[in-house]
GROMACS .gro file of C-alpha atoms in nm:
model
  124
    1ARG     CA    1   0.021  -0.016   0.052
    2ILE     CA    2   0.138   0.298  -0.109
    3PHE     CA    3   0.053   0.726   0.151
    4SER     CA    4  -0.037   0.971   0.091
    5ARG     CA    5   0.211   1.254   0.167
    6GLN     CA    6  -0.078   1.414   0.316
    7TYR     CA    7  -0.161   1.097   0.506
    8VAL     CA    8   0.215   1.113   0.659
    9GLU     CA    9   0.221   1.428   0.714
   10ARG     CA   10  -0.139   1.379   0.969
   11VAL     CA   11   0.016   1.046   1.160
   12VAL     CA   12   0.406   1.284   1.206
   13ALA     CA   13   0.152   1.553   1.356
   14LEU     CA   14   0.000   1.260   1.594
   15ILE     CA   15   0.297   1.073   1.759
   16GLN     CA   16   0.566   1.384   1.678
   17GLU     CA   17   0.522   1.429   2.062
   18ARG     CA   18   0.649   1.123   2.185
   19ALA     CA   19   0.894   1.046   1.912
   20THR     CA   20   1.293   1.167   2.063
   21PHE     CA   21   1.375   1.084   1.668
   22VAL     CA   22   1.241   1.070   1.310
   23SER     CA   23   1.385   0.694   1.343
   24ASP     CA   24   1.159   0.640   1.690
   25PHE     CA   25   0.839   0.699   1.427
   26TRP     CA   26   0.795   0.342   1.320
   27ASP     CA   27   0.853   0.241   1.636
   28ILE     CA   28   0.566   0.380   1.806
   29ALA     CA   29   0.266   0.330   1.555
   30PRO     CA   30   0.365   0.142   1.294
   31TYR     CA   31   0.008  -0.025   1.330
   32LEU     CA   32  -0.074   0.247   1.151
   33PHE     CA   33   0.092   0.127   0.822
   34VAL     CA   34   0.057  -0.208   0.872
   35ALA     CA   35  -0.206  -0.425   1.081
   36PRO     CA   36  -0.151  -0.615   1.329
   37GLU     CA   37  -0.013  -0.979   1.214
   38ALA     CA   38   0.017  -1.109   1.607
   39PHE     CA   39  -0.125  -0.960   1.955
   40VAL     CA   40   0.070  -0.900   2.253
   41GLU     CA   41  -0.012  -1.262   2.449
   42LYS     CA   42  -0.035  -1.075   2.794
   43ASP     CA   43  -0.253  -0.813   2.641
   44ALA     CA   44  -0.437  -1.032   2.455
   45ALA     CA   45  -0.440  -1.271   2.785
   46LYS     CA   46  -0.582  -0.913   3.006
   47PHE     CA   47  -0.802  -0.740   2.767
   48TRP     CA   48  -1.010  -1.013   2.518
   49LYS     CA   49  -1.269  -1.139   2.800
   50GLU     CA   50  -1.591  -1.254   2.585
   51GLU     CA   51  -1.747  -0.939   2.893
   52ASN     CA   52  -1.470  -0.701   2.714
   53TYR     CA   53  -1.451  -0.820   2.288
   54SER     CA   54  -1.788  -0.878   2.316
   55LEU     CA   55  -1.808  -0.459   2.412
   56ALA     CA   56  -1.554  -0.412   2.172
   57LEU     CA   57  -1.697  -0.592   1.837
   58GLN     CA   58  -2.061  -0.370   1.944
   59VAL     CA   59  -1.861  -0.063   1.961
   60ALA     CA   60  -1.700  -0.180   1.669
   61ASP     CA   61  -2.022  -0.207   1.490
   62PHE     CA   62  -2.038   0.151   1.607
   63ILE     CA   63  -1.800   0.307   1.511
   64ILE     CA   64  -1.800   0.133   1.157
   65GLY     CA   65  -2.107   0.301   1.128
   66LEU     CA   66  -2.027   0.587   1.252
   67GLU     CA   67  -2.345   0.741   1.474
   68GLY     CA   68  -2.123   0.988   1.731
   69PRO     CA   69  -1.938   1.037   1.975
   70LEU     CA   70  -1.673   0.722   2.050
   71GLU     CA   71  -1.676   0.781   2.506
   72GLU     CA   72  -1.985   0.905   2.480
   73TYR     CA   73  -2.143   0.577   2.288
   74ILE     CA   74  -1.945   0.365   2.547
   75ARG     CA   75  -2.048   0.553   2.857
   76GLY     CA   76  -2.459   0.598   2.770
   77ASN     CA   77  -2.496   0.202   2.792
   78GLU     CA   78  -2.286   0.185   3.104
   79TRP     CA   79  -2.044  -0.001   2.972
   80PRO     CA   80  -1.640  -0.002   3.140
   81MET     CA   81  -1.463   0.240   2.960
   82GLY     CA   82  -1.127   0.092   3.051
   83LYS     CA   83  -1.197  -0.302   2.902
   84VAL     CA   84  -1.400  -0.188   2.593
   85MET     CA   85  -1.096   0.104   2.434
   86ASN     CA   86  -0.771  -0.169   2.553
   87CYS     CA   87  -1.049  -0.404   2.390
   88LEU     CA   88  -1.022  -0.214   2.013
   89ARG     CA   89  -0.629  -0.104   2.099
   90LEU     CA   90  -0.561  -0.412   2.115
   91ALA     CA   91  -0.733  -0.491   1.761
   92LEU     CA   92  -0.638  -0.189   1.602
   93VAL     CA   93  -0.235  -0.203   1.680
   94GLY     CA   94  -0.119  -0.589   1.900
   95GLY     CA   95  -0.153  -0.436   2.219
   96SER     CA   96  -0.238  -0.242   2.516
   97ASN     CA   97  -0.027   0.097   2.359
   98GLY     CA   98  -0.096   0.350   2.137
   99LEU     CA   99  -0.259   0.658   2.006
  100GLY     CA  100  -0.598   0.769   2.074
  101ILE     CA  101  -0.896   0.485   1.922
  102ALA     CA  102  -1.063   0.821   1.772
  103ASP     CA  103  -0.699   0.896   1.577
  104ILE     CA  104  -0.607   0.598   1.474
  105VAL     CA  105  -0.960   0.495   1.317
  106THR     CA  106  -1.019   0.883   1.119
  107LEU     CA  107  -0.632   0.801   0.996
  108ILE     CA  108  -0.676   0.355   0.921
  109GLY     CA  109  -1.010   0.433   0.813
  110LYS     CA  110  -1.342   0.254   0.813
  111LYS     CA  111  -1.296  -0.056   0.627
  112GLU     CA  112  -0.898  -0.101   0.748
  113PHE     CA  113  -1.061  -0.082   1.067
  114ALA     CA  114  -1.323  -0.373   1.008
  115LYS     CA  115  -1.051  -0.551   0.786
  116ARG     CA  116  -0.850  -0.564   1.175
  117ILE     CA  117  -1.186  -0.637   1.412
  118GLU     CA  118  -1.246  -0.893   1.185
  119PHE     CA  119  -0.916  -1.013   1.158
  120ILE     CA  120  -0.916  -1.051   1.630
  121LYS     CA  121  -1.239  -1.212   1.573
  122ASN     CA  122  -1.133  -1.483   1.426
  123THR     CA  123  -0.728  -1.539   1.531
  124LEU     CA  124  -0.832  -1.511   1.955
   0.00000   0.00000   0.00000
């Protein structure tokens, strides 16, 4: 996949505060360029539990439909914010560290987001 200059500039703007050197960019956010092919075992064991991922998958459906602000949707349903968001982050980046969920989804797009959700559902 080829990324536009505009896309790369948006990525740099998001991660520049977390980087000391340009070479740090790939370590910080490779998931903005390639989908995870595996998941950090420790993070998967901690967050990918039925009570969490079933809610995360409902949130994924919401995001794909983009019916409103993400955090408002989760709080409105009285779901555990941290658990749901960490399941989504696991699907998006492969572990529990990364940029904000909304930033990631905005950058990679709904289609790529849906592919990553489908991948984690079929993998874990």
